[in-house]
mmCIF file with all atom_site columns, C-alpha atoms in Angstrom:
data_model
loop_
_atom_site.group_PDB
_atom_site.id
_atom_site.type_symbol
_atom_site.label_atom_id
_atom_site.label_alt_id
_atom_site.label_comp_id
_atom_site.label_asym_id
_atom_site.label_entity_id
_atom_site.label_seq_id
_atom_site.pdbx_PDB_ins_code
_atom_site.Cartn_x
_atom_site.Cartn_y
_atom_site.Cartn_z
_atom_site.occupancy
_atom_site.B_iso_or_equiv
_atom_site.pdbx_formal_charge
_atom_site.auth_seq_id
_atom_site.auth_comp_id
_atom_site.auth_asym_id
_atom_site.auth_atom_id
_atom_site.pdbx_PDB_model_num
ATOM 1   C CA . MET B 1 1   ? -41.941 -100.703 58.196 1.00 0.00 ? 1   MET B CA 1
ATOM 2   C CA . THR B 1 2   ? -41.422 -96.931  57.856 1.00 0.00 ? 2   THR B CA 1
ATOM 3   C CA . LYS B 1 3   ? -40.547 -95.409  54.489 1.00 0.00 ? 3   LYS B CA 1
ATOM 4   C CA . ARG B 1 4   ? -37.294 -94.172  55.992 1.00 0.00 ? 4   ARG B CA 1
ATOM 5   C CA . THR B 1 5   ? -36.271 -97.668  57.253 1.00 0.00 ? 5   THR B CA 1
ATOM 6   C CA . ALA B 1 6   ? -37.215 -99.305  54.023 1.00 0.00 ? 6   ALA B CA 1
ATOM 7   C CA . ALA B 1 7   ? -35.083 -96.836  52.209 1.00 0.00 ? 7   ALA B CA 1
ATOM 8   C CA . LYS B 1 8   ? -32.041 -97.582  54.462 1.00 0.00 ? 8   LYS B CA 1
ATOM 9   C CA . TYR B 1 9   ? -32.328 -101.363 53.893 1.00 0.00 ? 9   TYR B CA 1
ATOM 10  C CA . LYS B 1 10  ? -32.902 -100.680 50.228 1.00 0.00 ? 10  LYS B CA 1
ATOM 11  C CA . ILE B 1 11  ? -29.475 -99.010  50.119 1.00 0.00 ? 11  ILE B CA 1
ATOM 12  C CA . ASP B 1 12  ? -27.905 -102.116 52.079 1.00 0.00 ? 12  ASP B CA 1
ATOM 13  C CA . ARG B 1 13  ? -29.272 -104.394 49.671 1.00 0.00 ? 13  ARG B CA 1
ATOM 14  C CA . ARG B 1 14  ? -28.265 -102.408 46.575 1.00 0.00 ? 14  ARG B CA 1
ATOM 15  C CA . MET B 1 15  ? -24.903 -102.136 47.551 1.00 0.00 ? 15  MET B CA 1
ATOM 16  C CA . GLY B 1 16  ? -24.661 -105.887 48.686 1.00 0.00 ? 16  GLY B CA 1
ATOM 17  C CA . GLU B 1 17  ? -23.074 -104.815 52.108 1.00 0.00 ? 17  GLU B CA 1
ATOM 18  C CA . ASN B 1 18  ? -24.396 -103.895 55.466 1.00 0.00 ? 18  ASN B CA 1
ATOM 19  C CA . ILE B 1 19  ? -22.768 -100.466 55.233 1.00 0.00 ? 19  ILE B CA 1
ATOM 20  C CA . TRP B 1 20  ? -23.764 -99.229  58.550 1.00 0.00 ? 20  TRP B CA 1
ATOM 21  C CA . GLY B 1 21  ? -23.057 -102.460 60.423 1.00 0.00 ? 21  GLY B CA 1
ATOM 22  C CA . ARG B 1 22  ? -26.454 -102.733 61.834 1.00 0.00 ? 22  ARG B CA 1
ATOM 23  C CA . ALA B 1 23  ? -27.733 -106.006 63.362 1.00 0.00 ? 23  ALA B CA 1
ATOM 24  C CA . LYS B 1 24  ? -31.222 -105.710 61.866 1.00 0.00 ? 24  LYS B CA 1
ATOM 25  C CA . SER B 1 25  ? -29.885 -105.314 58.231 1.00 0.00 ? 25  SER B CA 1
ATOM 26  C CA . PRO B 1 26  ? -31.395 -107.981 55.918 1.00 0.00 ? 26  PRO B CA 1
ATOM 27  C CA . LEU B 1 27  ? -27.846 -108.578 54.551 1.00 0.00 ? 27  LEU B CA 1
ATOM 28  C CA . ASN B 1 28  ? -27.120 -110.400 57.749 1.00 0.00 ? 28  ASN B CA 1
ATOM 29  C CA . LYS B 1 29  ? -29.631 -113.081 56.585 1.00 0.00 ? 29  LYS B CA 1
ATOM 30  C CA . ARG B 1 30  ? -29.581 -112.723 52.928 1.00 0.00 ? 30  ARG B CA 1
ATOM 31  C CA . ASP B 1 31  ? -26.481 -111.386 51.260 1.00 0.00 ? 31  ASP B CA 1
ATOM 32  C CA . TYR B 1 32  ? -27.776 -110.978 47.633 1.00 0.00 ? 32  TYR B CA 1
ATOM 33  C CA . GLY B 1 33  ? -29.655 -108.209 45.899 1.00 0.00 ? 33  GLY B CA 1
ATOM 34  C CA . PRO B 1 34  ? -33.303 -107.549 45.849 1.00 0.00 ? 34  PRO B CA 1
ATOM 35  C CA . GLY B 1 35  ? -35.866 -108.914 43.441 1.00 0.00 ? 35  GLY B CA 1
ATOM 36  C CA . GLN B 1 36  ? -36.380 -112.203 41.620 1.00 0.00 ? 36  GLN B CA 1
ATOM 37  C CA . HIS B 1 37  ? -32.969 -112.008 40.010 1.00 0.00 ? 37  HIS B CA 1
ATOM 38  C CA . GLY B 1 38  ? -31.103 -111.106 43.017 1.00 0.00 ? 38  GLY B CA 1
ATOM 39  C CA . GLN B 1 39  ? -29.319 -114.438 43.302 1.00 0.00 ? 39  GLN B CA 1
ATOM 40  C CA . ARG B 1 40  ? -27.833 -114.505 39.772 1.00 0.00 ? 40  ARG B CA 1
ATOM 41  C CA . ARG B 1 41  ? -24.130 -114.624 39.537 1.00 0.00 ? 41  ARG B CA 1
ATOM 42  C CA . LYS B 1 42  ? -22.668 -111.049 39.829 1.00 0.00 ? 42  LYS B CA 1
ATOM 43  C CA . ASN B 1 43  ? -20.711 -109.857 36.849 1.00 0.00 ? 43  ASN B CA 1
ATOM 44  C CA . LYS B 1 44  ? -17.396 -108.293 37.452 1.00 0.00 ? 44  LYS B CA 1
ATOM 45  C CA . LEU B 1 45  ? -17.750 -104.517 37.483 1.00 0.00 ? 45  LEU B CA 1
ATOM 46  C CA . SER B 1 46  ? -15.964 -102.305 35.075 1.00 0.00 ? 46  SER B CA 1
ATOM 47  C CA . ASP B 1 47  ? -13.560 -99.463  36.358 1.00 0.00 ? 47  ASP B CA 1
ATOM 48  C CA . PHE B 1 48  ? -16.378 -97.187  35.901 1.00 0.00 ? 48  PHE B CA 1
ATOM 49  C CA . GLY B 1 49  ? -18.780 -99.519  37.771 1.00 0.00 ? 49  GLY B CA 1
ATOM 50  C CA . THR B 1 50  ? -16.235 -99.813  40.617 1.00 0.00 ? 50  THR B CA 1
ATOM 51  C CA . GLN B 1 51  ? -15.902 -96.065  40.898 1.00 0.00 ? 51  GLN B CA 1
ATOM 52  C CA . LEU B 1 52  ? -19.663 -95.540  40.629 1.00 0.00 ? 52  LEU B CA 1
ATOM 53  C CA . ARG B 1 53  ? -20.327 -98.077  43.262 1.00 0.00 ? 53  ARG B CA 1
ATOM 54  C CA . ALA B 1 54  ? -17.829 -96.549  45.652 1.00 0.00 ? 54  ALA B CA 1
ATOM 55  C CA . LYS B 1 55  ? -19.498 -93.158  45.177 1.00 0.00 ? 55  LYS B CA 1
ATOM 56  C CA . GLN B 1 56  ? -22.905 -94.531  45.714 1.00 0.00 ? 56  GLN B CA 1
ATOM 57  C CA . LYS B 1 57  ? -21.847 -96.296  48.921 1.00 0.00 ? 57  LYS B CA 1
ATOM 58  C CA . LEU B 1 58  ? -20.233 -93.195  50.424 1.00 0.00 ? 58  LEU B CA 1
ATOM 59  C CA . LYS B 1 59  ? -23.320 -91.133  49.468 1.00 0.00 ? 59  LYS B CA 1
ATOM 60  C CA . GLY B 1 60  ? -25.625 -93.777  50.839 1.00 0.00 ? 60  GLY B CA 1
ATOM 61  C CA . TYR B 1 61  ? -23.749 -93.938  54.165 1.00 0.00 ? 61  TYR B CA 1
ATOM 62  C CA . TYR B 1 62  ? -24.337 -90.341  54.877 1.00 0.00 ? 62  TYR B CA 1
ATOM 63  C CA . GLY B 1 63  ? -28.071 -90.645  54.625 1.00 0.00 ? 63  GLY B CA 1
ATOM 64  C CA . ASP B 1 64  ? -28.402 -91.035  50.808 1.00 0.00 ? 64  ASP B CA 1
ATOM 65  C CA . LEU B 1 65  ? -27.273 -87.412  49.999 1.00 0.00 ? 65  LEU B CA 1
ATOM 66  C CA . THR B 1 66  ? -28.485 -86.176  46.551 1.00 0.00 ? 66  THR B CA 1
ATOM 67  C CA . GLU B 1 67  ? -25.956 -86.062  43.762 1.00 0.00 ? 67  GLU B CA 1
ATOM 68  C CA . LYS B 1 68  ? -26.195 -82.233  43.944 1.00 0.00 ? 68  LYS B CA 1
ATOM 69  C CA . GLN B 1 69  ? -25.260 -82.137  47.646 1.00 0.00 ? 69  GLN B CA 1
ATOM 70  C CA . PHE B 1 70  ? -22.528 -84.848  47.155 1.00 0.00 ? 70  PHE B CA 1
ATOM 71  C CA . ARG B 1 71  ? -20.994 -83.021  44.157 1.00 0.00 ? 71  ARG B CA 1
ATOM 72  C CA . LYS B 1 72  ? -20.910 -79.727  46.060 1.00 0.00 ? 72  LYS B CA 1
ATOM 73  C CA . ILE B 1 73  ? -18.834 -81.286  49.044 1.00 0.00 ? 73  ILE B CA 1
ATOM 74  C CA . TYR B 1 74  ? -16.607 -82.909  46.489 1.00 0.00 ? 74  TYR B CA 1
ATOM 75  C CA . THR B 1 75  ? -15.859 -79.638  44.634 1.00 0.00 ? 75  THR B CA 1
ATOM 76  C CA . GLU B 1 76  ? -15.063 -78.089  47.955 1.00 0.00 ? 76  GLU B CA 1
ATOM 77  C CA . ALA B 1 77  ? -12.825 -81.092  48.932 1.00 0.00 ? 77  ALA B CA 1
ATOM 78  C CA . GLU B 1 78  ? -10.903 -80.654  45.665 1.00 0.00 ? 78  GLU B CA 1
ATOM 79  C CA . ARG B 1 79  ? -10.357 -76.948  46.227 1.00 0.00 ? 79  ARG B CA 1
ATOM 80  C CA . VAL B 1 80  ? -8.839  -77.330  49.673 1.00 0.00 ? 80  VAL B CA 1
ATOM 81  C CA . LYS B 1 81  ? -5.002  -78.093  49.813 1.00 0.00 ? 81  LYS B CA 1
ATOM 82  C CA . GLY B 1 82  ? -4.258  -81.747  50.517 1.00 0.00 ? 82  GLY B CA 1
ATOM 83  C CA . ASP B 1 83  ? -5.306  -85.126  49.430 1.00 0.00 ? 83  ASP B CA 1
ATOM 84  C CA . THR B 1 84  ? -8.958  -84.716  47.818 1.00 0.00 ? 84  THR B CA 1
ATOM 85  C CA . GLY B 1 85  ? -10.220 -88.064  49.169 1.00 0.00 ? 85  GLY B CA 1
ATOM 86  C CA . GLU B 1 86  ? -9.195  -87.316  52.716 1.00 0.00 ? 86  GLU B CA 1
ATOM 87  C CA . ASN B 1 87  ? -10.643 -83.750  52.436 1.00 0.00 ? 87  ASN B CA 1
ATOM 88  C CA . LEU B 1 88  ? -13.915 -85.332  51.225 1.00 0.00 ? 88  LEU B CA 1
ATOM 89  C CA . ILE B 1 89  ? -14.182 -87.656  54.246 1.00 0.00 ? 89  ILE B CA 1
ATOM 90  C CA . GLY B 1 90  ? -13.272 -84.659  56.613 1.00 0.00 ? 90  GLY B CA 1
ATOM 91  C CA . LEU B 1 91  ? -16.075 -82.562  55.097 1.00 0.00 ? 91  LEU B CA 1
ATOM 92  C CA . LEU B 1 92  ? -18.640 -85.287  55.298 1.00 0.00 ? 92  LEU B CA 1
ATOM 93  C CA . GLU B 1 93  ? -17.761 -85.890  58.873 1.00 0.00 ? 93  GLU B CA 1
ATOM 94  C CA . ARG B 1 94  ? -17.995 -82.259  59.887 1.00 0.00 ? 94  ARG B CA 1
ATOM 95  C CA . ARG B 1 95  ? -21.769 -82.321  58.909 1.00 0.00 ? 95  ARG B CA 1
ATOM 96  C CA . LEU B 1 96  ? -23.974 -81.753  61.906 1.00 0.00 ? 96  LEU B CA 1
ATOM 97  C CA . ASP B 1 97  ? -26.079 -84.760  61.240 1.00 0.00 ? 97  ASP B CA 1
ATOM 98  C CA . ALA B 1 98  ? -22.868 -86.984  60.974 1.00 0.00 ? 98  ALA B CA 1
ATOM 99  C CA . ILE B 1 99  ? -21.736 -85.612  64.382 1.00 0.00 ? 99  ILE B CA 1
ATOM 100 C CA . VAL B 1 100 ? -25.060 -86.336  65.985 1.00 0.00 ? 100 VAL B CA 1
ATOM 101 C CA . TYR B 1 101 ? -24.891 -89.879  64.643 1.00 0.00 ? 101 TYR B CA 1
ATOM 102 C CA . ARG B 1 102 ? -21.325 -90.488  65.625 1.00 0.00 ? 102 ARG B CA 1
ATOM 103 C CA . ALA B 1 103 ? -22.110 -89.108  69.107 1.00 0.00 ? 103 ALA B CA 1
ATOM 104 C CA . LYS B 1 104 ? -24.668 -91.808  69.703 1.00 0.00 ? 104 LYS B CA 1
ATOM 105 C CA . PHE B 1 105 ? -27.447 -89.255  70.299 1.00 0.00 ? 105 PHE B CA 1
ATOM 106 C CA . VAL B 1 106 ? -29.565 -91.296  67.842 1.00 0.00 ? 106 VAL B CA 1
ATOM 107 C CA . PRO B 1 107 ? -29.371 -94.716  66.259 1.00 0.00 ? 107 PRO B CA 1
ATOM 108 C CA . THR B 1 108 ? -29.095 -93.980  62.522 1.00 0.00 ? 108 THR B CA 1
ATOM 109 C CA . ILE B 1 109 ? -27.837 -91.207  60.155 1.00 0.00 ? 109 ILE B CA 1
ATOM 110 C CA . PHE B 1 110 ? -31.368 -90.805  58.945 1.00 0.00 ? 110 PHE B CA 1
ATOM 111 C CA . ALA B 1 111 ? -32.583 -90.273  62.439 1.00 0.00 ? 111 ALA B CA 1
ATOM 112 C CA . ALA B 1 112 ? -29.782 -87.736  62.819 1.00 0.00 ? 112 ALA B CA 1
ATOM 113 C CA . ARG B 1 113 ? -30.966 -85.647  59.983 1.00 0.00 ? 113 ARG B CA 1
ATOM 114 C CA . GLN B 1 114 ? -34.530 -85.781  61.067 1.00 0.00 ? 114 GLN B CA 1
ATOM 115 C CA . PHE B 1 115 ? -33.465 -84.927  64.762 1.00 0.00 ? 115 PHE B CA 1
ATOM 116 C CA . VAL B 1 116 ? -31.353 -81.868  63.565 1.00 0.00 ? 116 VAL B CA 1
ATOM 117 C CA . ASN B 1 117 ? -34.200 -80.578  61.228 1.00 0.00 ? 117 ASN B CA 1
ATOM 118 C CA . HIS B 1 118 ? -36.707 -80.929  64.042 1.00 0.00 ? 118 HIS B CA 1
ATOM 119 C CA . GLY B 1 119 ? -34.717 -78.482  66.168 1.00 0.00 ? 119 GLY B CA 1
ATOM 120 C CA . HIS B 1 120 ? -33.497 -80.845  68.909 1.00 0.00 ? 120 HIS B CA 1
ATOM 121 C CA . VAL B 1 121 ? -29.736 -79.764  68.599 1.00 0.00 ? 121 VAL B CA 1
ATOM 122 C CA . THR B 1 122 ? -27.624 -76.867  69.477 1.00 0.00 ? 122 THR B CA 1
ATOM 123 C CA . VAL B 1 123 ? -24.086 -75.805  68.478 1.00 0.00 ? 123 VAL B CA 1
ATOM 124 C CA . ASN B 1 124 ? -22.330 -73.563  71.102 1.00 0.00 ? 124 ASN B CA 1
ATOM 125 C CA . GLY B 1 125 ? -25.612 -73.062  72.785 1.00 0.00 ? 125 GLY B CA 1
ATOM 126 C CA . ALA B 1 126 ? -27.443 -71.781  69.600 1.00 0.00 ? 126 ALA B CA 1
ATOM 127 C CA . ARG B 1 127 ? -30.092 -73.882  68.077 1.00 0.00 ? 127 ARG B CA 1
ATOM 128 C CA . VAL B 1 128 ? -29.188 -75.285  64.591 1.00 0.00 ? 128 VAL B CA 1
ATOM 129 C CA . ASN B 1 129 ? -31.864 -77.084  62.474 1.00 0.00 ? 129 ASN B CA 1
ATOM 130 C CA . ILE B 1 130 ? -29.674 -77.431  59.294 1.00 0.00 ? 130 ILE B CA 1
ATOM 131 C CA . ALA B 1 131 ? -28.426 -80.972  58.914 1.00 0.00 ? 131 ALA B CA 1
ATOM 132 C CA . SER B 1 132 ? -25.643 -79.921  56.484 1.00 0.00 ? 132 SER B CA 1
ATOM 133 C CA . TYR B 1 133 ? -24.412 -77.324  58.961 1.00 0.00 ? 133 TYR B CA 1
ATOM 134 C CA . ARG B 1 134 ? -20.538 -77.447  58.978 1.00 0.00 ? 134 ARG B CA 1
ATOM 135 C CA . VAL B 1 135 ? -19.082 -78.062  62.375 1.00 0.00 ? 135 VAL B CA 1
ATOM 136 C CA . LYS B 1 136 ? -15.669 -76.570  63.329 1.00 0.00 ? 136 LYS B CA 1
ATOM 137 C CA . GLU B 1 137 ? -13.064 -77.856  65.638 1.00 0.00 ? 137 GLU B CA 1
ATOM 138 C CA . GLY B 1 138 ? -13.780 -76.908  69.271 1.00 0.00 ? 138 GLY B CA 1
ATOM 139 C CA . ASP B 1 139 ? -17.593 -76.474  68.556 1.00 0.00 ? 139 ASP B CA 1
ATOM 140 C CA . VAL B 1 140 ? -19.834 -78.032  71.241 1.00 0.00 ? 140 VAL B CA 1
ATOM 141 C CA . ILE B 1 141 ? -22.895 -79.864  70.026 1.00 0.00 ? 141 ILE B CA 1
ATOM 142 C CA . ALA B 1 142 ? -25.631 -80.616  72.525 1.00 0.00 ? 142 ALA B CA 1
ATOM 143 C CA . VAL B 1 143 ? -29.117 -82.191  72.702 1.00 0.00 ? 143 VAL B CA 1
ATOM 144 C CA . ARG B 1 144 ? -31.562 -79.542  73.960 1.00 0.00 ? 144 ARG B CA 1
ATOM 145 C CA . ASP B 1 145 ? -32.840 -80.047  77.385 1.00 0.00 ? 145 ASP B CA 1
ATOM 146 C CA . ARG B 1 146 ? -36.489 -80.786  76.437 1.00 0.00 ? 146 ARG B CA 1
ATOM 147 C CA . SER B 1 147 ? -35.258 -83.487  74.056 1.00 0.00 ? 147 SER B CA 1
ATOM 148 C CA . LYS B 1 148 ? -32.802 -85.334  76.323 1.00 0.00 ? 148 LYS B CA 1
ATOM 149 C CA . GLN B 1 149 ? -35.406 -87.692  77.630 1.00 0.00 ? 149 GLN B CA 1
ATOM 150 C CA . LEU B 1 150 ? -36.845 -88.866  74.261 1.00 0.00 ? 150 LEU B CA 1
ATOM 151 C CA . ALA B 1 151 ? -36.753 -92.747  73.863 1.00 0.00 ? 151 ALA B CA 1
ATOM 152 C CA . ILE B 1 152 ? -34.719 -92.603  70.802 1.00 0.00 ? 152 ILE B CA 1
ATOM 153 C CA . VAL B 1 153 ? -31.957 -90.666  72.429 1.00 0.00 ? 153 VAL B CA 1
ATOM 154 C CA . LEU B 1 154 ? -31.891 -92.844  75.554 1.00 0.00 ? 154 LEU B CA 1
ATOM 155 C CA . GLU B 1 155 ? -31.760 -96.021  73.592 1.00 0.00 ? 155 GLU B CA 1
ATOM 156 C CA . ALA B 1 156 ? -29.040 -94.759  71.235 1.00 0.00 ? 156 ALA B CA 1
ATOM 157 C CA . ALA B 1 157 ? -26.836 -93.550  74.094 1.00 0.00 ? 157 ALA B CA 1
ATOM 158 C CA . GLN B 1 158 ? -26.940 -97.015  75.751 1.00 0.00 ? 158 GLN B CA 1
ATOM 159 C CA . SER B 1 159 ? -26.505 -99.090  72.665 1.00 0.00 ? 159 SER B CA 1
ATOM 160 C CA . GLY B 1 160 ? -23.348 -101.212 72.295 1.00 0.00 ? 160 GLY B CA 1
ATOM 161 C CA . GLU B 1 161 ? -23.766 -101.424 68.571 1.00 0.00 ? 161 GLU B CA 1
ATOM 162 C CA . ARG B 1 162 ? -21.026 -98.917  67.821 1.00 0.00 ? 162 ARG B CA 1
ATOM 163 C CA . ASP B 1 163 ? -18.405 -96.847  69.652 1.00 0.00 ? 163 ASP B CA 1
ATOM 164 C CA . VAL B 1 164 ? -17.831 -93.065  69.691 1.00 0.00 ? 164 VAL B CA 1
ATOM 165 C CA . PRO B 1 165 ? -14.673 -92.261  67.634 1.00 0.00 ? 165 PRO B CA 1
ATOM 166 C CA . ASP B 1 166 ? -11.897 -90.416  69.311 1.00 0.00 ? 166 ASP B CA 1
ATOM 167 C CA . TYR B 1 167 ? -12.124 -87.220  67.331 1.00 0.00 ? 167 TYR B CA 1
ATOM 168 C CA . LEU B 1 168 ? -15.226 -86.434  69.526 1.00 0.00 ? 168 LEU B CA 1
ATOM 169 C CA . GLU B 1 169 ? -15.369 -85.975  73.260 1.00 0.00 ? 169 GLU B CA 1
ATOM 170 C CA . VAL B 1 170 ? -18.771 -87.106  74.274 1.00 0.00 ? 170 VAL B CA 1
ATOM 171 C CA . ASP B 1 171 ? -20.633 -86.911  77.747 1.00 0.00 ? 171 ASP B CA 1
ATOM 172 C CA . HIS B 1 172 ? -23.879 -88.844  77.598 1.00 0.00 ? 172 HIS B CA 1
ATOM 173 C CA . SER B 1 173 ? -24.804 -87.795  81.185 1.00 0.00 ? 173 SER B CA 1
ATOM 174 C CA . LYS B 1 174 ? -24.947 -84.151  79.761 1.00 0.00 ? 174 LYS B CA 1
ATOM 175 C CA . MET B 1 175 ? -25.721 -85.188  76.162 1.00 0.00 ? 175 MET B CA 1
ATOM 176 C CA . THR B 1 176 ? -22.812 -83.047  74.819 1.00 0.00 ? 176 THR B CA 1
ATOM 177 C CA . ALA B 1 177 ? -20.196 -83.610  72.241 1.00 0.00 ? 177 ALA B CA 1
ATOM 178 C CA . THR B 1 178 ? -17.018 -81.566  71.469 1.00 0.00 ? 178 THR B CA 1
ATOM 179 C CA . PHE B 1 179 ? -15.703 -81.836  67.971 1.00 0.00 ? 179 PHE B CA 1
ATOM 180 C CA . VAL B 1 180 ? -11.958 -82.198  68.721 1.00 0.00 ? 180 VAL B CA 1
ATOM 181 C CA . ARG B 1 181 ? -10.419 -82.546  65.356 1.00 0.00 ? 181 ARG B CA 1
ATOM 182 C CA . THR B 1 182 ? -11.253 -83.308  61.661 1.00 0.00 ? 182 THR B CA 1
ATOM 183 C CA . PRO B 1 183 ? -10.704 -86.923  60.974 1.00 0.00 ? 183 PRO B CA 1
ATOM 184 C CA . GLY B 1 184 ? -8.995  -88.659  58.069 1.00 0.00 ? 184 GLY B CA 1
ATOM 185 C CA . LEU B 1 185 ? -10.103 -91.823  56.384 1.00 0.00 ? 185 LEU B CA 1
ATOM 186 C CA . SER B 1 186 ? -8.422  -94.139  58.943 1.00 0.00 ? 186 SER B CA 1
ATOM 187 C CA . ASP B 1 187 ? -9.966  -92.475  61.887 1.00 0.00 ? 187 ASP B CA 1
ATOM 188 C CA . VAL B 1 188 ? -13.451 -93.039  60.779 1.00 0.00 ? 188 VAL B CA 1
ATOM 189 C CA . PRO B 1 189 ? -15.157 -96.163  62.084 1.00 0.00 ? 189 PRO B CA 1
ATOM 190 C CA . TYR B 1 190 ? -16.907 -97.351  58.910 1.00 0.00 ? 190 TYR B CA 1
ATOM 191 C CA . PRO B 1 191 ? -18.162 -100.860 59.081 1.00 0.00 ? 191 PRO B CA 1
ATOM 192 C CA . VAL B 1 192 ? -17.310 -101.497 55.612 1.00 0.00 ? 192 VAL B CA 1
ATOM 193 C CA . HIS B 1 193 ? -14.404 -100.523 53.299 1.00 0.00 ? 193 HIS B CA 1
ATOM 194 C CA . MET B 1 194 ? -14.778 -97.020  51.905 1.00 0.00 ? 194 MET B CA 1
ATOM 195 C CA . GLU B 1 195 ? -12.648 -95.856  48.981 1.00 0.00 ? 195 GLU B CA 1
ATOM 196 C CA . PRO B 1 196 ? -12.667 -92.045  48.572 1.00 0.00 ? 196 PRO B CA 1
ATOM 197 C CA . ASN B 1 197 ? -9.893  -92.408  46.061 1.00 0.00 ? 197 ASN B CA 1
ATOM 198 C CA . LEU B 1 198 ? -12.249 -94.147  43.536 1.00 0.00 ? 198 LEU B CA 1
ATOM 199 C CA . VAL B 1 199 ? -14.715 -91.350  44.165 1.00 0.00 ? 199 VAL B CA 1
ATOM 200 C CA . VAL B 1 200 ? -11.945 -88.946  43.218 1.00 0.00 ? 200 VAL B CA 1
ATOM 201 C CA . GLU B 1 201 ? -11.259 -91.012  39.959 1.00 0.00 ? 201 GLU B CA 1
ATOM 202 C CA . PHE B 1 202 ? -15.093 -91.112  39.139 1.00 0.00 ? 202 PHE B CA 1
ATOM 203 C CA . TYR B 1 203 ? -15.356 -87.297  39.170 1.00 0.00 ? 203 TYR B CA 1
ATOM 204 C CA . ALA B 1 204 ? -12.041 -86.841  37.366 1.00 0.00 ? 204 ALA B CA 1
ATOM 205 C CA . LYS B 1 205 ? -13.422 -88.901  34.529 1.00 0.00 ? 205 LYS B CA 1
ATOM 206 C CA . ASN B 1 206 ? -16.942 -87.776  34.422 1.00 0.00 ? 206 ASN B CA 1
#
C-alpha cells in the first residue's frame, strides 16, 4: 500500500466514517478506530470535540489540508459577504484539485492534487500546476492531450462510484470541465454529513 493510500484510509479510520464513500475503505468492513483500543466504547464528545471533529473531517476530505492552508481559506470565507459556512464550502470547491476530482478525471482528491502538481491540467488553455489555484465561474479545465490516455484518467472517467455534480459541465470525450457556478453546501455531493457551521463555531471560539 502506498503512503498516500495509507494516509487516506488513516483519515477514514480516525474520523470513524467513510468520508469519500469509497468501496475500498476499511470502514466498510470494520467501523471502529485503529489500534488495540479501537473497539472501546466511544465517549460522548464535548462541544469543542464536536467542532474540532467537523473541522478535521472537512480538512481531511479535501486532501488533508494543513491547518495553515485551511485557516487561510476560512479567513477569506469570513471576509466575504454572506454566510461564512457556505462561503467556506464554495472556496474549497473552487480549488483546482477539487474540480479535477469532481470532474472524475482522477479517482481521489489525493490523486487530483498530484495530477495538477505534475502539470497534467490546463485552465482556459494555459497549464496550471498549483493545486490550490482558485477557479472562477466560466473557466474551462482540461486534461492535457498527452495525459488523456493515462490509465488513472480512463479508469476514473468510467467509474460509477460517484456522479459529477451539476455545477460542472463535463465532457469526458474531450476531458474538459466548465465551472458553471459556485456551489453551496446542499449542492456538494458529500458521502457523509459535513457541518461547516461547526467549523465556524470552532474558529470563533479558538
